[in-house]
PDB file of C-alpha atoms in Angstrom:
ATOM      1  CA  ALA D 187     142.272 184.191 187.875  1.00 78.00           C
ATOM      2  CA  GLN D 188     142.662 186.495 184.953  1.00 83.00           C
ATOM      3  CA  SER D 189     143.156 185.389 181.343  1.00 92.00           C
ATOM      4  CA  VAL D 190     143.864 186.982 177.981  1.00 96.00           C
ATOM      5  CA  THR D 191     142.592 185.915 174.578  1.00 96.00           C
ATOM      6  CA  GLN D 192     144.119 187.195 171.387  1.00 97.00           C
ATOM      7  CA  LEU D 193     141.591 186.335 168.758  1.00 91.00           C
ATOM      8  CA  ASP D 194     143.898 186.182 165.748  1.00 94.00           C
ATOM      9  CA  SER D 195     147.104 184.159 165.681  1.00 95.00           C
ATOM     10  CA  GLN D 196     148.229 185.699 162.394  1.00 97.00           C
ATOM     11  CA  VAL D 197     147.284 188.939 160.641  1.00 97.00           C
ATOM     12  CA  PRO D 198     148.646 189.691 157.157  1.00 97.00           C
ATOM     13  CA  VAL D 199     148.201 193.264 155.942  1.00 97.00           C
ATOM     14  CA  PHE D 200     149.522 195.335 153.060  1.00 97.00           C
ATOM     15  CA  GLU D 201     151.920 198.180 153.694  1.00 97.00           C
ATOM     16  CA  GLU D 202     150.219 201.529 154.440  1.00 97.00           C
ATOM     17  CA  ALA D 203     146.913 199.795 155.225  1.00 98.00           C
ATOM     18  CA  PRO D 204     145.287 200.070 158.679  1.00 98.00           C
ATOM     19  CA  VAL D 205     145.406 197.178 161.134  1.00 98.00           C
ATOM     20  CA  GLU D 206     143.599 196.116 164.294  1.00 97.00           C
ATOM     21  CA  LEU D 207     144.870 193.384 166.607  1.00 98.00           C
ATOM     22  CA  ARG D 208     142.203 192.118 168.951  1.00 97.00           C
ATOM     23  CA  CYS D 209     142.542 191.359 172.643  1.00 97.00           C
ATOM     24  CA  ASN D 210     139.910 190.319 175.172  1.00 97.00           C
ATOM     25  CA  TYR D 211     140.534 189.688 178.842  1.00 96.00           C
ATOM     26  CA  SER D 212     138.759 188.059 181.735  1.00 93.00           C
ATOM     27  CA  SER D 213     139.145 189.208 185.325  1.00 88.00           C
ATOM     28  CA  SER D 214     136.910 189.601 188.358  1.00 84.00           C
ATOM     29  CA  VAL D 215     138.882 192.615 189.553  1.00 84.00           C
ATOM     30  CA  SER D 216     140.365 195.712 187.985  1.00 85.00           C
ATOM     31  CA  VAL D 217     143.372 195.227 185.776  1.00 87.00           C
ATOM     32  CA  TYR D 218     146.101 197.159 184.078  1.00 89.00           C
ATOM     33  CA  LEU D 219     146.425 196.390 180.373  1.00 93.00           C
ATOM     34  CA  PHE D 220     149.481 196.273 178.162  1.00 94.00           C
ATOM     35  CA  TRP D 221     150.599 195.642 174.615  1.00 96.00           C
ATOM     36  CA  TYR D 222     154.128 194.402 173.973  1.00 96.00           C
ATOM     37  CA  VAL D 223     155.955 193.871 170.683  1.00 96.00           C
ATOM     38  CA  GLN D 224     158.587 191.219 170.063  1.00 95.00           C
ATOM     39  CA  TYR D 225     160.839 191.403 167.031  1.00 92.00           C
ATOM     40  CA  PRO D 226     162.576 188.198 165.873  1.00 86.00           C
ATOM     41  CA  ASN D 227     165.102 186.853 168.355  1.00 80.00           C
ATOM     42  CA  GLN D 228     164.519 189.722 170.765  1.00 85.00           C
ATOM     43  CA  GLY D 229     162.831 190.369 174.099  1.00 88.00           C
ATOM     44  CA  LEU D 230     159.612 192.260 174.741  1.00 92.00           C
ATOM     45  CA  GLN D 231     159.239 195.984 174.190  1.00 92.00           C
ATOM     46  CA  LEU D 232     156.353 197.913 175.724  1.00 92.00           C
ATOM     47  CA  LEU D 233     154.140 199.563 173.110  1.00 95.00           C
ATOM     48  CA  LEU D 234     151.569 201.107 175.405  1.00 93.00           C
ATOM     49  CA  LYS D 235     149.669 200.605 178.649  1.00 91.00           C
ATOM     50  CA  TYR D 236     146.327 201.461 180.178  1.00 91.00           C
ATOM     51  CA  LEU D 237     146.362 202.206 183.891  1.00 85.00           C
ATOM     52  CA  SER D 238     143.419 204.588 184.352  1.00 83.00           C
ATOM     53  CA  GLY D 239     141.833 207.703 182.885  1.00 85.00           C
ATOM     54  CA  SER D 240     141.224 208.158 179.168  1.00 87.00           C
ATOM     55  CA  THR D 241     140.254 204.916 177.505  1.00 90.00           C
ATOM     56  CA  LEU D 242     142.211 205.783 174.352  1.00 95.00           C
ATOM     57  CA  VAL D 243     145.880 205.193 174.886  1.00 94.00           C
ATOM     58  CA  LYS D 244     148.622 206.255 172.501  1.00 95.00           C
ATOM     59  CA  GLY D 245     151.896 204.411 172.360  1.00 94.00           C
ATOM     60  CA  ILE D 246     155.139 204.290 170.445  1.00 93.00           C
ATOM     61  CA  ASN D 247     155.532 203.802 166.698  1.00 93.00           C
ATOM     62  CA  GLY D 248     152.094 205.260 165.949  1.00 96.00           C
ATOM     63  CA  PHE D 249     150.105 202.558 167.736  1.00 97.00           C
ATOM     64  CA  GLU D 250     147.065 203.210 169.894  1.00 97.00           C
ATOM     65  CA  ALA D 251     144.628 201.062 171.844  1.00 97.00           C
ATOM     66  CA  GLU D 252     141.181 201.553 173.298  1.00 95.00           C
ATOM     67  CA  PHE D 253     140.047 200.100 176.604  1.00 94.00           C
ATOM     68  CA  ASN D 254     136.423 198.983 176.571  1.00 94.00           C
ATOM     69  CA  LYS D 255     135.359 197.856 180.018  1.00 91.00           C
ATOM     70  CA  SER D 256     131.889 196.660 179.040  1.00 92.00           C
ATOM     71  CA  GLN D 257     133.322 194.423 176.324  1.00 93.00           C
ATOM     72  CA  THR D 258     136.473 193.598 178.325  1.00 94.00           C
ATOM     73  CA  SER D 259     138.574 194.424 175.287  1.00 95.00           C
ATOM     74  CA  PHE D 260     141.790 196.274 174.590  1.00 97.00           C
ATOM     75  CA  HIS D 261     142.279 196.243 170.828  1.00 97.00           C
ATOM     76  CA  LEU D 262     145.457 197.619 169.261  1.00 98.00           C
ATOM     77  CA  ARG D 263     145.281 199.763 166.130  1.00 98.00           C
ATOM     78  CA  LYS D 264     147.532 201.546 163.691  1.00 98.00           C
ATOM     79  CA  PRO D 265     146.184 203.648 160.812  1.00 97.00           C
ATOM     80  CA  SER D 266     149.048 202.891 158.401  1.00 97.00           C
ATOM     81  CA  VAL D 267     151.519 200.053 158.878  1.00 97.00           C
ATOM     82  CA  HIS D 268     155.097 199.791 157.667  1.00 97.00           C
ATOM     83  CA  ILE D 269     157.241 196.825 156.777  1.00 96.00           C
ATOM     84  CA  SER D 270     159.147 197.406 160.013  1.00 95.00           C
ATOM     85  CA  ASP D 271     155.982 196.673 162.028  1.00 97.00           C
ATOM     86  CA  THR D 272     156.293 192.978 161.143  1.00 97.00           C
ATOM     87  CA  ALA D 273     156.608 191.298 164.539  1.00 96.00           C
ATOM     88  CA  GLU D 274     154.773 189.341 167.228  1.00 97.00           C
ATOM     89  CA  TYR D 275     152.399 191.347 169.399  1.00 98.00           C
ATOM     90  CA  PHE D 276     151.335 190.309 172.898  1.00 97.00           C
ATOM     91  CA  CYS D 277     148.477 191.608 175.007  1.00 97.00           C
ATOM     92  CA  ALA D 278     148.911 191.268 178.783  1.00 94.00           C
ATOM     93  CA  VAL D 279     147.055 192.076 182.004  1.00 92.00           C
ATOM     94  CA  ASN D 280     148.112 192.694 185.576  1.00 86.00           C
ATOM     95  CA  LEU D 281     145.920 193.004 188.651  1.00 80.00           C
ATOM     96  CA  VAL D 282     145.477 196.365 190.306  1.00 76.00           C
ATOM     97  CA  PHE D 283     146.002 196.816 194.052  1.00 67.00           C
ATOM     98  CA  SER D 284     147.584 193.404 194.478  1.00 62.00           C
ATOM     99  CA  GLY D 285     151.260 194.081 194.867  1.00 63.00           C
ATOM    100  CA  ASN D 286     153.528 192.898 192.130  1.00 70.00           C
ATOM    101  CA  THR D 287     151.265 190.323 190.575  1.00 77.00           C
ATOM    102  CA  PRO D 288     152.735 188.788 187.438  1.00 85.00           C
ATOM    103  CA  LEU D 289     151.751 189.745 183.936  1.00 89.00           C
ATOM    104  CA  VAL D 290     149.448 187.273 182.232  1.00 92.00           C
ATOM    105  CA  PHE D 291     149.994 187.151 178.477  1.00 95.00           C
ATOM    106  CA  GLY D 292     147.931 186.116 175.524  1.00 96.00           C
ATOM    107  CA  LYS D 293     149.375 183.708 172.989  1.00 95.00           C
ATOM    108  CA  GLY D 294     150.345 186.480 170.629  1.00 97.00           C
ATOM    109  CA  THR D 295     149.404 187.734 167.162  1.00 97.00           C
ATOM    110  CA  ARG D 296     151.915 187.605 164.361  1.00 97.00           C
ATOM    111  CA  LEU D 297     151.588 190.721 162.207  1.00 97.00           C
ATOM    112  CA  SER D 298     153.025 190.339 158.727  1.00 97.00           C
ATOM    113  CA  VAL D 299     153.215 193.484 156.618  1.00 97.00           C
ATOM    114  CA  ILE D 300     153.307 192.814 152.895  1.00 96.00           C
ATOM    115  CA  ALA D 301     154.993 195.213 150.474  1.00 94.00           C
TER     116      ALA D 301
ATOM    117  CA  ASP K  35     170.681 204.101 182.103  1.00 55.00           C
ATOM    118  CA  ALA K  36     171.186 200.375 181.623  1.00 66.00           C
ATOM    119  CA  GLY K  37     168.124 198.291 181.017  1.00 90.00           C
ATOM    120  CA  VAL K  38     167.714 194.653 181.967  1.00 95.00           C
ATOM    121  CA  THR K  39     170.758 192.550 181.142  1.00 96.00           C
ATOM    122  CA  GLN K  40     170.568 188.781 180.695  1.00 97.00           C
ATOM    123  CA  SER K  41     173.367 186.275 180.197  1.00 97.00           C
ATOM    124  CA  PRO K  42     174.177 184.203 178.330  1.00 97.00           C
ATOM    125  CA  THR K  43     172.209 185.031 175.175  1.00 95.00           C
ATOM    126  CA  HIS K  44     172.261 181.455 173.890  1.00 96.00           C
ATOM    127  CA  LEU K  45     172.913 178.130 175.548  1.00 96.00           C
ATOM    128  CA  ILE K  46     172.861 174.497 174.462  1.00 98.00           C
ATOM    129  CA  LYS K  47     172.578 171.782 177.112  1.00 98.00           C
ATOM    130  CA  THR K  48     172.058 168.039 177.162  1.00 97.00           C
ATOM    131  CA  ARG K  49     169.076 166.326 178.758  1.00 98.00           C
ATOM    132  CA  GLY K  50     169.623 165.739 182.472  1.00 97.00           C
ATOM    133  CA  GLN K  51     172.092 168.570 182.879  1.00 98.00           C
ATOM    134  CA  GLN K  52     171.647 171.646 185.006  1.00 98.00           C
ATOM    135  CA  VAL K  53     171.673 175.269 183.829  1.00 98.00           C
ATOM    136  CA  THR K  54     171.965 178.711 185.442  1.00 98.00           C
ATOM    137  CA  LEU K  55     170.710 181.868 183.771  1.00 98.00           C
ATOM    138  CA  ARG K  56     171.508 185.345 185.052  1.00 98.00           C
ATOM    139  CA  CYS K  57     169.719 188.674 185.119  1.00 98.00           C
ATOM    140  CA  SER K  58     170.684 192.183 186.179  1.00 97.00           C
ATOM    141  CA  PRO K  59     167.653 194.437 186.668  1.00 95.00           C
ATOM    142  CA  LYS K  60     167.186 197.947 185.400  1.00 93.00           C
ATOM    143  CA  SER K  61     168.711 200.614 187.621  1.00 92.00           C
ATOM    144  CA  GLY K  62     166.243 201.585 190.353  1.00 88.00           C
ATOM    145  CA  HIS K  63     164.258 198.344 190.163  1.00 90.00           C
ATOM    146  CA  ASP K  64     164.180 195.920 193.073  1.00 92.00           C
ATOM    147  CA  THR K  65     161.997 193.054 191.839  1.00 92.00           C
ATOM    148  CA  VAL K  66     162.862 190.397 189.287  1.00 94.00           C
ATOM    149  CA  SER K  67     160.429 188.080 187.542  1.00 94.00           C
ATOM    150  CA  TRP K  68     161.252 185.180 185.241  1.00 97.00           C
ATOM    151  CA  TYR K  69     159.185 183.996 182.308  1.00 97.00           C
ATOM    152  CA  GLN K  70     159.444 181.033 179.953  1.00 98.00           C
ATOM    153  CA  GLN K  71     158.422 181.548 176.342  1.00 95.00           C
ATOM    154  CA  ALA K  72     158.112 178.367 174.325  1.00 94.00           C
ATOM    155  CA  LEU K  73     158.199 178.619 170.544  1.00 90.00           C
ATOM    156  CA  GLY K  74     154.991 180.151 169.217  1.00 87.00           C
ATOM    157  CA  GLN K  75     153.579 180.862 172.682  1.00 91.00           C
ATOM    158  CA  GLY K  76     153.201 183.809 174.994  1.00 93.00           C
ATOM    159  CA  PRO K  77     155.487 184.134 178.012  1.00 95.00           C
ATOM    160  CA  GLN K  78     154.531 182.042 181.038  1.00 96.00           C
ATOM    161  CA  PHE K  79     155.321 183.258 184.558  1.00 95.00           C
ATOM    162  CA  ILE K  80     157.827 181.125 186.476  1.00 97.00           C
ATOM    163  CA  PHE K  81     158.462 183.067 189.684  1.00 96.00           C
ATOM    164  CA  GLN K  82     159.219 186.456 191.163  1.00 93.00           C
ATOM    165  CA  TYR K  83     161.868 187.590 193.638  1.00 95.00           C
ATOM    166  CA  TYR K  84     161.763 190.555 195.959  1.00 91.00           C
ATOM    167  CA  GLU K  85     163.962 191.205 198.987  1.00 92.00           C
ATOM    168  CA  GLU K  86     165.875 188.010 198.161  1.00 95.00           C
ATOM    169  CA  GLU K  87     162.795 185.847 198.626  1.00 94.00           C
ATOM    170  CA  GLU K  88     160.531 184.063 196.183  1.00 94.00           C
ATOM    171  CA  ARG K  89     157.261 185.966 196.452  1.00 90.00           C
ATOM    172  CA  GLN K  90     155.106 184.335 193.830  1.00 89.00           C
ATOM    173  CA  ARG K  91     155.367 181.239 191.712  1.00 94.00           C
ATOM    174  CA  GLY K  92     153.663 180.035 188.573  1.00 94.00           C
ATOM    175  CA  ASN K  93     152.828 176.471 187.631  1.00 94.00           C
ATOM    176  CA  PHE K  94     156.379 175.172 187.242  1.00 97.00           C
ATOM    177  CA  PRO K  95     157.971 172.132 188.923  1.00 97.00           C
ATOM    178  CA  ASP K  96     160.555 172.321 191.677  1.00 96.00           C
ATOM    179  CA  ARG K  97     163.267 171.682 189.105  1.00 98.00           C
ATOM    180  CA  PHE K  98     163.004 175.407 188.518  1.00 98.00           C
ATOM    181  CA  SER K  99     164.559 177.424 191.318  1.00 97.00           C
ATOM    182  CA  GLY K 100     166.009 180.852 191.722  1.00 97.00           C
ATOM    183  CA  HIS K 101     167.895 183.288 193.803  1.00 97.00           C
ATOM    184  CA  GLN K 102     168.105 187.032 194.268  1.00 98.00           C
ATOM    185  CA  PHE K 103     171.233 188.752 195.507  1.00 97.00           C
ATOM    186  CA  PRO K 104     171.548 191.883 197.679  1.00 97.00           C
ATOM    187  CA  ASN K 105     172.267 193.957 194.561  1.00 96.00           C
ATOM    188  CA  TYR K 106     168.858 192.798 193.184  1.00 96.00           C
ATOM    189  CA  SER K 107     170.370 190.650 190.438  1.00 97.00           C
ATOM    190  CA  SER K 108     168.904 187.198 190.044  1.00 98.00           C
ATOM    191  CA  GLU K 109     169.602 183.680 188.838  1.00 98.00           C
ATOM    192  CA  LEU K 110     167.295 181.062 187.421  1.00 98.00           C
ATOM    193  CA  ASN K 111     168.384 177.452 187.877  1.00 98.00           C
ATOM    194  CA  VAL K 112     166.877 174.491 186.096  1.00 98.00           C
ATOM    195  CA  ASN K 113     167.843 170.953 187.134  1.00 97.00           C
ATOM    196  CA  ALA K 114     167.433 167.669 185.277  1.00 98.00           C
ATOM    197  CA  LEU K 115     166.777 169.389 181.964  1.00 98.00           C
ATOM    198  CA  LEU K 116     164.102 168.001 179.677  1.00 98.00           C
ATOM    199  CA  LEU K 117     163.691 168.546 175.954  1.00 97.00           C
ATOM    200  CA  GLY K 118     160.535 170.505 176.797  1.00 97.00           C
ATOM    201  CA  ASP K 119     162.577 173.071 178.720  1.00 98.00           C
ATOM    202  CA  SER K 120     163.875 174.421 175.419  1.00 98.00           C
ATOM    203  CA  ALA K 121     162.577 177.980 175.272  1.00 97.00           C
ATOM    204  CA  LEU K 122     163.393 181.662 175.484  1.00 96.00           C
ATOM    205  CA  TYR K 123     163.774 182.666 179.134  1.00 97.00           C
ATOM    206  CA  LEU K 124     162.894 186.255 179.825  1.00 97.00           C
ATOM    207  CA  CYS K 125     163.770 188.299 182.861  1.00 96.00           C
ATOM    208  CA  ALA K 126     161.632 191.303 183.793  1.00 94.00           C
ATOM    209  CA  SER K 127     162.451 193.849 186.451  1.00 92.00           C
ATOM    210  CA  SER K 128     160.113 196.250 188.233  1.00 88.00           C
ATOM    211  CA  LEU K 129     159.782 198.412 191.300  1.00 85.00           C
ATOM    212  CA  PHE K 130     157.747 196.802 194.053  1.00 80.00           C
ATOM    213  CA  THR K 131     154.589 198.708 194.894  1.00 71.00           C
ATOM    214  CA  GLY K 132     151.388 197.917 196.716  1.00 56.00           C
ATOM    215  CA  GLN K 133     149.206 198.861 193.793  1.00 52.00           C
ATOM    216  CA  GLY K 134     150.002 196.447 191.055  1.00 53.00           C
ATOM    217  CA  SER K 135     153.060 196.606 188.902  1.00 57.00           C
ATOM    218  CA  TYR K 136     152.833 198.653 185.766  1.00 65.00           C
ATOM    219  CA  GLY K 137     156.515 199.225 185.099  1.00 74.00           C
ATOM    220  CA  TYR K 138     157.933 195.903 183.937  1.00 86.00           C
ATOM    221  CA  THR K 139     161.074 196.135 181.800  1.00 89.00           C
ATOM    222  CA  PHE K 140     162.136 193.022 179.918  1.00 93.00           C
ATOM    223  CA  GLY K 141     165.563 191.811 178.929  1.00 94.00           C
ATOM    224  CA  SER K 142     166.363 190.314 175.538  1.00 93.00           C
ATOM    225  CA  GLY K 143     166.243 186.811 176.935  1.00 95.00           C
ATOM    226  CA  THR K 144     168.347 183.664 177.009  1.00 96.00           C
ATOM    227  CA  ARG K 145     167.621 181.096 174.323  1.00 96.00           C
ATOM    228  CA  LEU K 146     168.024 177.641 175.904  1.00 97.00           C
ATOM    229  CA  THR K 147     168.177 174.599 173.664  1.00 97.00           C
ATOM    230  CA  VAL K 148     168.115 171.158 175.267  1.00 98.00           C
ATOM    231  CA  VAL K 149     169.342 168.300 173.068  1.00 97.00           C
TER     232      VAL K 149
END
């Protein structure tokens, strides 16, 4: 079975500074990879996804992530954060070639942007 | 194009009662998955419905049951509510494929509080 580990439960960062949110996964088969954002009292919004091809994936709101197969990682980065980026971020995986297998989520990283 | 719609948005129930949550999938989607997100945790998969049948199930007791209607909408039922069932319940819709599902769209969730 696949699993996702988000290495940091909380990440405080000053406004306009860069940030990296770390995600490692475990799976014996190929996976699709996702990052979702959850603002307070809201559902999940897709930031970006890796399905195949280029390992550097660009998403919404200036975020990007890099898939590293050898390190089984999919870290999320943003070069300059804004106050509005304060939210919970979830990394998730989904098996390839297995029908509609469910998403498996990490426990989340709370990003707090400080003015 | 309407996204995923969930109702109600908030609900308070007493221990031992039963509850029904509803979900209308995004237009063009035929598969509905339900997730439970406890406070401070990532979403946990409950079950998935496709063609009005439960296709996959996570590690949840039989108190959790569901239904999918011909118009693809879905209900989640929870019987004999426990305090530990208090959580945000998320519905995600997708289009069934044979190659993994990379197009999940989430609703804003139903916040269930059991007292």
